[in-house]
Amino acid sequence: MRELRYREALREALAEEMERDPGVFLMGEEVGYYQGAYKVTEGLLERFGARRVIDTPIAEEGFAGIGIGAAMAGLRPVIEFMTMNFSAVAFDQILNHAAKIRQMSGGQFKCPIVFRGPNGAARQTGAQHSQCFEAFYTHIPGLKVVAPATPADAKGLLKAAIRDDNPVLVLEDERLYGVKGEVPDGDFVVPLGVSALRREGDEATVVTWGKMLPVTLAACEELAKEGVACDVIDLRSLRPLDLGPVLRSVAKTGRALVVQESWPFGGVGAEVVDRIQREAFDALRGPVLRVTGRDAPMPYNKHLEDLTIPSADTVARGVRALLAW
Amino acid sequence: MADAHDELISLHRQMLLIRRFEEAAARAYSQGKVGGFLHLYIGQEASAVGALATLGAGDSVVGTYRDHGLALARGVTARACMAELYGKVTGCSKGLGGSMHFFDAEKRMLGGDGIVGGHVPVAAGVAFASKYRGERDVTLCFLGEGAVSIGGFHEALSLAALWSLPLIVIVENNEYSMGTPLSRTLSVHDTSEKAHGYGIARDRFHAHDVLEVKRRVGEAVARARETSRPTLIEVQTYRYRGHSMSDPGKYRTADEIEAAKKTDAIAGAELALRAAGLGDAFFAEVERSVDAEVDDAVRFADESAEPGEELIEALTYA
């Protein structure tokens, strides 16, 4: 077991999978000579060469589509979006091509491709560069979506995503890239569609993913001092979604809160709430609540940005609201 | 010469098969046996048939929603194509794709794409894969002139040129982007001029003569195969039928359509073969065998089973 930063864990995953499979290649803006806009791909050009670490011009629709065609032809492309915000200009490729090829071809073609990049708010990057994309991509049958919150999961989920025969969106996080954590040695793979219990307690079930995990854990640390112990479940994989541990936890606690960075309307949190109320209805002592980002484009101002994204305080308030029901 | 003669016999039959197939498809549509959209290729057959005659088994083809002719020219059977139109499980996409989404992995027919211009980057990616693996295969990508205005076309050409991909992009200029003439969608008459912006080879010619289409596309295919350089080609052609079955055709005159038919490539091929000595008996036999193949395809489609409900989710993920 070693301690790695989240970005180093991602880099290890990329390097190991490129070593393992000559069909894996990396393509995106500034991934090569620049060493990656967020340094995830640092050193990979030197190690694997320009044939497999490919700098692209600013043409997301073009290179996302090239990745899809290459995947249909049997390669395993990893497409880096400098941020997931820029995936919006490649949305047609992801929605109408990557997600559809399998079904439209009657199962003859598959599309083993990874689209990865930082998702959600960085720091004061404003309305166009702070968006969460899980609601868009999890909505689409044919895609898989993961959101690793720890360095170990960053490595393990990315490796699983590259090996998967379907298009997988790997939602990373700019605020997590520098976070350190233990990463198991060797060929460490985290299967897609398996959530993780991160903290145990009997009072309430708190469900989250991505950068809201450390925020939620901080909130629950504070709540524990007040004698309120919570189960915290990190979904890790948003599609396929593994709610088994969530439902088992709710059977125990009778209370559930979903914490998401993204906007409140629809989305993954709403899906989780729907599943809990249908599948654990008898256990619930009150409504399932959500703590979400505010329903507005992200403001630039630091104070307003902090108010727009859930914090440990707002998460703790959410848990107290559950208990007060 | 004998080879060229035999080849023209083969290409003539392929073109006729596409035309008769689509005439049957239009009838089936009118009978309610084919649903959704049906975009006919009638009038444009020489483009697909001539172009695909240049390809080998390892090469790939990516097309638009006007894809029946491409699939048939690529050797997908009339049965599999008609069954797909009928939405049957025996169709080339198991009845899940429909008219716009013909696929055949074995024949390397990668769609059948319904998003205008969205398939051009995908085709570039197929060409990328060939180059990445060090193979000599090439990819042909077809689109209409209406797709020349959309971003995917330009990004794909830009990257194919930058990375020197073995891609041949064939713009089938049938003069109308749905109902809008080229003069109202583009600032140039010749879409191959777009190649200048990407520094790649270009060509432009009529699809009146299927052998000429084959020869000219063949030059681009050879360039892609030998030097891995892309080419943009405009094939000047004309569709006799509407954009789709629901097109009332009010944007052009019957005289214009009749004038276009004077350079019909199937009639042209027949004239050339007659000049080479073939007579009525030969063409009657070709008609008979094509009709029999189409009739058989219709019967097969009619009698085939519907895809089962179990396929709805089963084919969403690999």
XYZ file of C-alpha atoms in Angstrom:
643
model
C 0.000 0.000 0.000
C 1.395 3.380 -0.985
C 0.153 6.905 -0.614
C -0.555 8.597 -3.934
C -2.230 11.755 -5.052
C -5.504 11.321 -6.950
C -3.860 12.525 -10.178
C -0.949 10.127 -9.689
C -3.373 7.268 -9.164
C -5.115 8.135 -12.424
C -1.755 8.323 -14.169
C -0.804 4.898 -12.827
C -4.043 3.470 -14.111
C -3.438 4.927 -17.566
C 0.162 3.732 -17.690
C -0.663 0.226 -16.472
C -3.500 -0.203 -18.947
C -1.368 1.142 -21.784
C 1.332 -1.376 -20.836
C -1.223 -4.135 -20.637
C -3.058 -3.481 -23.906
C -1.465 -1.961 -27.018
C -4.925 -0.898 -28.201
C -5.246 1.619 -25.359
C -4.288 5.150 -26.358
C -4.788 8.581 -24.885
C -6.101 11.562 -26.799
C -6.981 15.091 -25.762
C -5.944 18.695 -25.523
C -2.514 19.229 -23.954
C -2.173 15.624 -22.817
C 1.273 15.187 -24.378
C 3.909 17.874 -24.644
C 2.191 20.131 -22.129
C 2.007 17.135 -19.743
C -1.722 17.539 -19.118
C -3.692 20.619 -18.160
C -3.999 19.114 -14.656
C -0.818 17.016 -14.935
C -2.719 13.737 -14.912
C -0.823 12.595 -18.011
C 2.594 13.860 -16.917
C 5.386 11.724 -18.332
C 3.153 9.514 -20.440
C 4.266 11.017 -23.767
C 7.890 10.294 -22.889
C 7.017 6.778 -21.835
C 4.618 5.750 -24.599
C 5.398 8.087 -27.476
C 3.313 10.360 -29.656
C 1.577 7.457 -31.398
C -0.287 6.620 -28.184
C -0.342 9.937 -26.323
C -1.950 12.237 -28.832
C -2.282 15.976 -28.519
C -5.374 17.274 -30.254
C -6.410 20.690 -31.453
C -9.437 22.245 -29.750
C -12.046 20.156 -31.522
C -13.962 18.061 -28.987
C -16.606 16.854 -31.403
C -13.893 15.816 -33.812
C -11.653 13.926 -31.435
C -14.490 12.419 -29.413
C -15.896 11.097 -32.695
C -12.502 9.816 -33.790
C -12.279 7.972 -30.489
C -15.698 6.426 -31.089
C -14.783 5.293 -34.599
C -11.499 3.865 -33.311
C -13.391 2.036 -30.562
C -15.835 0.591 -33.103
C -12.783 -0.597 -35.022
C -11.472 -2.419 -31.957
C -9.165 0.011 -30.140
C -9.652 1.262 -26.567
C -9.362 5.039 -26.631
C -9.166 7.177 -23.521
C -10.419 10.647 -24.423
C -9.492 13.405 -22.003
C -11.708 16.453 -21.847
C -9.755 19.288 -20.299
C -12.878 19.723 -18.231
C -16.190 17.932 -18.568
C -17.686 21.305 -19.430
C -16.089 20.973 -22.851
C -17.723 17.597 -23.338
C -20.864 19.616 -24.033
C -19.620 20.402 -27.545
C -19.069 16.669 -28.056
C -22.453 15.792 -26.596
C -23.825 14.602 -29.934
C -20.943 12.176 -30.267
C -21.514 10.780 -26.780
C -25.323 10.729 -26.927
C -25.971 9.790 -30.531
C -22.945 7.729 -31.382
C -21.096 6.211 -28.398
C -24.302 5.361 -26.550
C -26.231 4.185 -29.603
C -23.871 2.159 -31.763
C -24.379 -1.075 -29.873
C -28.151 -1.022 -30.057
C -28.547 0.535 -33.514
C -26.268 -2.097 -35.015
C -28.311 -4.906 -33.508
C -25.408 -5.709 -31.181
C -22.795 -6.076 -33.932
C -20.538 -3.241 -32.815
C -19.334 -2.205 -29.398
C -17.798 1.033 -28.276
C -15.145 0.488 -25.584
C -14.157 4.085 -24.928
C -13.431 6.179 -21.847
C -14.249 9.874 -21.678
C -12.565 11.392 -18.638
C -11.884 14.772 -17.111
C -12.657 16.972 -14.127
C -16.319 17.460 -13.295
C -18.006 20.131 -11.184
C -16.632 23.215 -9.553
C -12.930 23.943 -9.431
C -12.259 27.246 -7.681
C -13.868 30.434 -8.939
C -13.942 29.340 -12.546
C -17.404 30.756 -13.089
C -20.583 29.602 -14.728
C -19.264 27.828 -17.836
C -16.423 25.958 -16.132
C -18.006 24.659 -12.920
C -20.742 22.320 -14.043
C -21.612 18.784 -12.988
C -22.411 16.408 -15.813
C -23.604 13.293 -14.006
C -27.287 14.136 -14.488
C -26.815 14.395 -18.259
C -24.740 11.287 -18.763
C -26.413 8.937 -16.290
C -29.689 9.674 -18.053
C -28.478 7.936 -21.195
C -28.857 4.172 -21.614
C -25.732 2.804 -23.244
C -23.326 4.832 -21.109
C -21.685 4.009 -17.801
C -20.662 6.756 -15.384
C -18.279 6.675 -12.427
C -17.202 9.408 -10.028
C -14.201 8.341 -7.941
C -13.754 10.201 -4.661
C -10.441 8.721 -3.484
C -7.062 8.025 -5.086
C -7.631 4.272 -4.759
C -10.948 4.481 -6.553
C -9.515 6.865 -9.117
C -7.037 4.183 -10.078
C -9.302 1.180 -9.724
C -12.328 2.641 -11.452
C -10.327 4.084 -14.346
C -8.719 0.704 -14.942
C -12.129 -0.970 -14.884
C -13.500 1.703 -17.212
C -10.720 1.136 -19.752
C -11.325 -2.624 -19.687
C -15.086 -2.274 -20.026
C -16.584 -2.903 -23.457
C -18.927 0.096 -23.199
C -18.493 3.864 -23.227
C -17.633 4.975 -19.690
C -17.576 8.548 -18.411
C -15.014 8.959 -15.642
C -15.916 12.095 -13.713
C -12.792 13.291 -11.946
C -12.492 16.401 -9.874
C -10.095 19.318 -9.998
C -10.363 19.785 -6.229
C -9.439 16.150 -5.669
C -6.441 15.914 -8.027
C -3.997 16.887 -5.255
C -5.598 14.800 -2.505
C -3.449 11.977 -1.140
C -4.656 8.550 -0.156
C -3.593 4.959 0.133
C -3.659 2.964 -3.067
C -3.245 -0.815 -2.996
C -0.237 -2.220 -4.811
C -0.451 -4.260 -7.957
C -3.179 -4.574 -10.528
C -5.852 -2.841 -8.476
C -9.232 -2.745 -10.209
C -12.486 -1.494 -8.670
C -15.441 -3.080 -10.460
C -18.010 -0.730 -11.955
C -21.320 -0.733 -10.099
C -20.176 -1.361 -6.521
C -20.751 1.299 -3.881
C -18.690 1.578 -0.687
C -19.561 2.129 2.970
C -17.194 4.873 4.164
C -18.357 5.424 7.726
C -20.748 3.601 10.021
C -23.544 4.795 12.278
C -27.115 3.993 13.228
C -28.822 7.368 13.146
C -28.996 8.174 9.462
C -27.851 7.074 6.008
C -25.996 9.646 3.962
C -25.416 8.872 0.268
C -22.952 10.793 -1.871
C -20.167 10.577 -4.481
C -17.203 12.462 -5.860
C -15.974 15.600 -4.132
C -18.984 15.630 -1.822
C -17.551 12.551 -0.054
C -14.874 14.448 1.920
C -17.406 17.200 2.629
C -19.915 14.645 3.883
C -17.323 12.813 5.968
C -16.292 16.116 7.566
C -19.930 16.851 8.384
C -20.403 13.414 9.905
C -17.232 13.826 11.965
C -18.770 16.934 13.518
C -22.148 15.222 13.984
C -20.442 12.335 15.737
C -19.244 14.810 18.382
C -22.933 15.602 18.997
C -23.625 11.887 19.348
C -25.138 11.474 15.884
C -23.498 8.590 14.050
C -24.209 8.126 10.363
C -23.624 5.521 7.687
C -21.914 7.245 4.766
C -22.176 5.448 1.442
C -20.046 6.482 -1.499
C -21.824 5.421 -4.677
C -18.559 5.557 -6.690
C -20.405 4.271 -9.742
C -23.474 6.254 -10.805
C -24.510 4.027 -13.695
C -24.743 1.143 -13.077
C -25.963 2.162 -9.642
C -25.462 -0.176 -6.678
C -28.059 0.704 -4.072
C -27.874 -2.554 -2.117
C -25.739 -1.087 0.675
C -27.945 2.034 0.744
C -31.146 0.024 1.140
C -29.579 -2.179 3.828
C -28.432 0.922 5.668
C -31.843 2.593 5.439
C -33.422 -0.582 6.810
C -31.233 0.036 9.858
C -31.429 3.836 10.205
C -34.856 4.660 8.752
C -33.488 7.974 7.564
C -31.717 8.927 4.360
C -30.056 12.010 2.954
C -28.482 12.371 -0.483
C -25.694 14.901 -0.915
C -24.808 16.081 -4.412
C -22.798 18.970 -5.754
C -24.984 19.290 -8.826
C -28.211 21.181 -9.383
C -31.352 19.933 -7.623
C -33.715 19.452 -10.574
C -33.849 15.766 -11.506
C -30.487 14.111 -11.460
C -28.743 11.283 -9.645
C -29.939 12.342 -6.200
C -33.539 12.287 -7.361
C -33.003 8.807 -8.797
C -31.577 7.605 -5.471
C -34.472 9.154 -3.556
C -36.969 7.468 -5.853
C -35.345 4.083 -5.399
C -35.178 4.441 -1.593
C -38.809 5.460 -1.249
C -39.953 2.585 -3.425
C -37.647 -0.118 -2.126
C -37.282 0.821 1.548
C -40.621 2.524 2.114
C -41.540 0.549 5.216
C -38.262 1.402 6.924
C -38.518 5.163 6.430
C -39.395 7.372 9.369
C -39.800 10.411 7.166
C -39.104 11.727 3.693
C -35.744 11.178 2.056
C -34.018 14.567 1.864
C -31.376 16.006 -0.418
C -28.624 18.563 0.018
C -27.698 19.856 -3.427
C -25.929 22.651 -5.179
C -28.037 25.784 -5.503
C -30.349 26.043 -8.515
C -28.319 28.644 -10.392
C -25.308 28.970 -12.687
C -22.109 29.088 -10.634
C -21.200 32.621 -9.544
C -17.567 33.703 -9.788
C -17.456 35.465 -6.407
C -15.723 33.222 -3.849
C -18.223 33.787 -1.074
C -21.152 33.128 -3.402
C -19.443 30.077 -4.865
C -19.002 28.639 -1.365
C -22.699 29.225 -0.710
C -23.688 27.547 -3.976
C -21.897 24.235 -3.320
C -22.875 22.065 -0.347
C -20.500 22.450 2.615
C -19.950 20.387 5.757
C -22.299 22.824 7.506
C -25.130 22.417 5.015
C -24.702 18.649 5.034
C -24.827 18.611 8.856
C -27.969 20.750 8.721
C -29.451 18.222 6.319
C -28.811 15.368 8.727
C -30.296 17.351 11.625
C -33.383 18.027 9.502
C -33.744 14.256 9.036
C -33.500 13.681 12.754
C -36.007 16.411 13.501
C -38.678 14.848 11.281
C -11.118 -4.726 -72.139
C -12.869 -7.949 -71.284
C -12.293 -7.170 -67.629
C -13.825 -3.695 -67.929
C -16.748 -5.189 -69.825
C -17.359 -7.837 -67.180
C -16.998 -5.233 -64.504
C -19.566 -2.955 -66.098
C -21.948 -5.895 -66.312
C -21.515 -6.395 -62.582
C -21.813 -2.720 -61.686
C -24.859 -2.279 -63.903
C -26.586 -5.124 -62.116
C -25.677 -3.699 -58.708
C -27.145 -0.327 -59.654
C -30.283 -1.937 -60.990
C -30.628 -4.014 -57.848
C -30.465 -0.887 -55.690
C -33.083 0.836 -57.820
C -35.493 -2.077 -57.884
C -34.900 -2.726 -54.200
C -35.801 0.846 -53.339
C -38.828 0.855 -55.608
C -40.012 -2.197 -53.706
C -39.178 -0.475 -50.424
C -41.290 2.522 -51.449
C -44.195 0.222 -52.261
C -43.817 -1.520 -48.918
C -43.757 1.881 -47.231
C -47.013 2.830 -48.954
C -48.491 -0.443 -47.735
C -47.503 0.411 -44.182
C -45.017 -2.439 -43.957
C -42.061 -0.079 -43.544
C -42.285 2.656 -40.929
C -40.433 5.735 -39.819
C -38.299 7.540 -42.362
C -37.371 6.142 -45.751
C -34.745 8.111 -47.672
C -34.384 6.757 -51.176
C -31.166 6.766 -53.175
C -32.819 6.390 -56.559
C -30.830 8.375 -59.130
C -27.612 8.307 -57.098
C -26.755 4.602 -57.463
C -23.585 5.073 -59.508
C -21.989 6.950 -56.649
C -22.065 4.108 -54.115
C -21.611 1.353 -56.655
C -18.651 2.975 -58.400
C -17.003 4.090 -55.169
C -17.355 0.812 -53.309
C -16.081 -1.158 -56.273
C -12.659 0.212 -55.363
C -12.601 -1.336 -51.888
C -11.198 -4.509 -50.442
C -12.691 -6.638 -47.695
C -10.706 -4.911 -44.927
C -11.803 -1.416 -45.893
C -14.667 0.302 -44.106
C -17.725 2.251 -45.170
C -19.623 4.815 -43.100
C -22.693 6.525 -44.469
C -25.707 8.625 -43.718
C -29.349 7.751 -43.257
C -29.577 7.397 -47.067
C -27.786 4.103 -46.737
C -29.632 1.327 -48.592
C -27.548 1.729 -51.723
C -24.320 1.729 -49.744
C -25.203 -1.453 -47.913
C -26.271 -3.269 -51.081
C -23.177 -2.097 -52.938
C -21.082 -3.322 -50.019
C -22.583 -6.767 -50.409
C -25.093 -6.797 -47.574
C -27.830 -9.064 -48.900
C -31.110 -7.685 -50.218
C -32.805 -10.011 -47.741
C -30.992 -8.519 -44.739
C -31.624 -4.981 -46.008
C -35.324 -5.461 -46.739
C -35.853 -7.297 -43.458
C -34.283 -4.349 -41.657
C -36.750 -1.996 -43.350
C -39.544 -4.288 -42.218
C -38.126 -4.146 -38.697
C -37.529 -7.866 -38.591
C -34.998 -9.726 -36.460
C -33.392 -11.105 -39.630
C -32.502 -7.563 -40.691
C -28.928 -6.352 -40.915
C -29.392 -4.563 -37.572
C -31.873 -7.074 -36.133
C -34.752 -4.685 -36.793
C -33.480 -2.274 -34.156
C -31.815 0.131 -36.564
C -34.290 0.637 -39.378
C -33.788 2.365 -42.712
C -31.305 4.904 -41.339
C -29.098 2.465 -39.440
C -27.836 -0.333 -41.646
C -24.809 -2.066 -40.111
C -22.833 -5.146 -41.052
C -19.734 -5.894 -39.010
C -18.516 -8.608 -41.372
C -18.773 -6.348 -44.432
C -17.316 -3.462 -42.446
C -20.399 -1.312 -42.976
C -20.417 0.934 -39.900
C -23.782 2.672 -40.368
C -26.168 4.247 -41.401
C -25.999 7.427 -39.225
C -28.947 9.712 -38.638
C -27.165 12.824 -37.388
C -26.085 14.979 -40.317
C -22.294 15.254 -40.280
C -21.988 13.461 -36.942
C -20.640 10.346 -38.614
C -17.708 12.056 -40.320
C -15.554 12.135 -37.144
C -16.545 8.513 -36.491
C -15.386 7.558 -39.986
C -12.139 9.424 -39.352
C -11.774 7.331 -36.202
C -12.140 4.102 -38.160
C -9.411 5.373 -40.499
C -7.358 6.340 -37.444
C -7.592 2.773 -36.153
C -6.260 1.398 -39.446
C -3.304 3.743 -39.320
C -2.704 3.125 -35.603
C -2.435 -0.595 -36.280
C -0.209 -0.084 -39.284
C -2.764 -1.644 -41.613
C -3.339 -0.484 -45.178
C -7.116 -0.379 -44.987
C -8.987 2.772 -45.933
C -12.339 4.200 -44.897
C -14.927 5.707 -47.207
C -17.320 8.205 -45.659
C -20.409 9.384 -47.542
C -22.461 12.470 -46.819
C -24.743 14.851 -48.628
C -23.834 18.395 -49.591
C -26.235 19.539 -46.888
C -23.763 18.204 -44.301
C -20.966 20.472 -45.495
C -22.217 23.302 -43.301
C -22.067 21.456 -39.998
C -19.149 21.383 -37.599
C -18.532 17.650 -37.424
C -17.616 17.585 -41.111
C -15.021 20.311 -40.632
C -13.511 18.983 -37.418
C -13.186 15.556 -38.995
C -11.510 16.912 -42.138
C -9.254 19.119 -40.063
C -8.072 16.192 -37.936
C -7.897 13.723 -40.825
C -5.645 16.186 -42.623
C -3.555 16.958 -39.525
C -2.993 13.298 -38.732
C -2.895 12.152 -42.349
C -5.623 9.546 -42.008
C -6.556 7.100 -44.788
C -10.013 8.587 -45.207
C -11.936 9.414 -48.352
C -14.832 11.776 -47.721
C -17.372 11.653 -50.516
C -19.877 14.472 -50.654
C -22.784 13.309 -52.756
C -24.039 16.600 -54.064
C -27.607 15.873 -55.082
C -28.300 19.621 -55.183
C -30.815 19.682 -52.354
C -30.343 19.741 -48.616
C -33.788 18.286 -47.948
C -35.751 20.952 -49.856
C -33.164 23.726 -49.894
C -30.992 24.114 -52.986
C -27.236 24.338 -52.606
C -27.280 27.995 -53.657
C -29.141 28.788 -50.459
C -27.002 26.643 -48.123
C -23.444 27.275 -49.300
C -21.374 30.197 -50.514
C -19.570 27.979 -53.033
C -20.916 25.798 -55.841
C -18.197 23.205 -55.540
C -18.086 21.627 -52.076
C -14.694 20.054 -52.809
C -13.249 23.554 -52.528
C -13.501 23.045 -48.778
C -10.433 20.810 -49.136
C -8.286 23.908 -49.664
C -8.827 24.937 -46.075
C -7.369 21.667 -44.868
C -4.573 21.288 -47.387
C -5.826 17.955 -48.679
C -6.432 16.509 -52.123
C -9.764 17.085 -53.779
C -11.717 15.907 -56.765
C -15.095 16.566 -58.328
C -16.968 14.722 -61.015
C -20.390 13.590 -62.193
C -21.850 10.230 -61.309
C -23.170 9.712 -64.812
C -20.691 6.963 -65.577
C -20.174 4.333 -62.926
C -16.781 3.325 -64.298
C -15.621 6.920 -64.147
C -16.766 7.085 -60.507
C -14.775 3.961 -59.817
C -11.681 5.283 -61.572
C -11.730 8.648 -59.787
C -12.542 7.297 -56.331
C -9.923 4.641 -57.003
C -7.272 7.343 -57.285
C -8.209 8.641 -53.853
C -8.325 5.152 -52.390
C -4.873 4.413 -53.786
C -3.565 7.673 -52.308
C -5.027 6.774 -48.922
C -3.718 3.238 -49.079
C -0.230 4.107 -50.284
C 0.420 7.379 -48.499
C -2.285 7.566 -45.823
C -3.533 10.901 -47.095
C -7.189 11.895 -47.073
C -9.190 13.191 -50.023
C -12.375 15.204 -50.269
C -14.475 14.306 -53.289
C -17.669 15.861 -54.541
C -19.762 13.505 -56.614
C -22.348 15.455 -58.577
C -25.525 13.469 -58.605
C -29.283 13.820 -58.352
C -32.014 12.059 -56.447
C -35.182 11.484 -58.411
C -37.319 10.897 -55.346
C -38.020 13.189 -52.422
C -35.718 13.701 -49.444
C -37.865 11.113 -47.693
C -41.251 9.563 -48.390
C -43.022 12.536 -46.830
C -41.427 15.075 -49.179
C -44.034 16.765 -51.437
C -41.232 18.007 -53.696
C -42.593 21.514 -54.178
C -39.105 23.014 -54.326
C -38.305 21.715 -57.832
C -40.075 21.080 -61.119
C -40.943 17.847 -62.862
C -38.984 19.144 -65.863
C -35.855 19.439 -63.753
C -36.201 15.833 -62.595
C -36.847 14.605 -66.133
C -33.776 16.492 -67.355
C -31.655 14.810 -64.715
C -32.885 11.404 -65.788
C -31.364 11.994 -69.231
C -27.960 11.287 -67.708
C -29.132 8.326 -65.662
C -26.146 6.117 -64.901
C -28.064 2.850 -65.173
C -29.327 3.804 -68.622
C -25.812 4.965 -69.467
C -24.310 1.650 -68.438
C -26.916 -0.178 -70.483
C -26.107 1.917 -73.543
C -22.416 1.183 -73.155
C -23.062 -2.534 -72.820
C -25.360 -2.508 -75.833
C -22.648 -0.721 -77.795
C -20.339 -3.548 -76.741
C -22.735 -6.037 -78.244
C -25.176 -7.054 -75.533
C -28.825 -7.150 -76.560
C -32.405 -7.328 -75.319
C -32.151 -10.921 -74.194
C -29.270 -10.083 -71.893
C -31.012 -7.104 -70.277
C -34.273 -9.015 -69.923
C -32.369 -11.671 -68.033
C -30.717 -9.076 -65.780
C -34.115 -7.539 -65.047
C -35.547 -10.952 -64.341
C -32.797 -11.933 -61.934
C -32.848 -8.580 -60.131
C -36.635 -8.718 -59.795
C -36.378 -12.248 -58.482
C -33.787 -11.185 -55.909
C -35.932 -8.268 -54.768
C -39.103 -10.356 -54.694
C -37.294 -12.940 -52.638
C -36.078 -10.227 -50.251
C -39.605 -8.865 -49.840
C -40.990 -12.341 -49.211
C -38.188 -13.070 -46.736
C -38.817 -9.797 -44.917
C -42.541 -10.402 -44.830
C -42.179 -13.901 -43.456
C -39.400 -13.163 -40.946
C -40.055 -12.896 -37.237
C -40.265 -9.689 -35.289
C -37.486 -9.092 -32.764
C -38.545 -10.185 -29.309
C -39.176 -7.886 -26.398
C -36.133 -9.380 -24.699
C -33.919 -7.397 -27.086
C -35.074 -3.980 -25.857
C -32.555 -3.749 -23.043
C -30.315 -6.655 -23.989
C -28.516 -4.798 -26.771
C -28.002 -1.544 -24.889
C -24.708 -2.613 -23.325
C -21.991 -4.944 -24.543
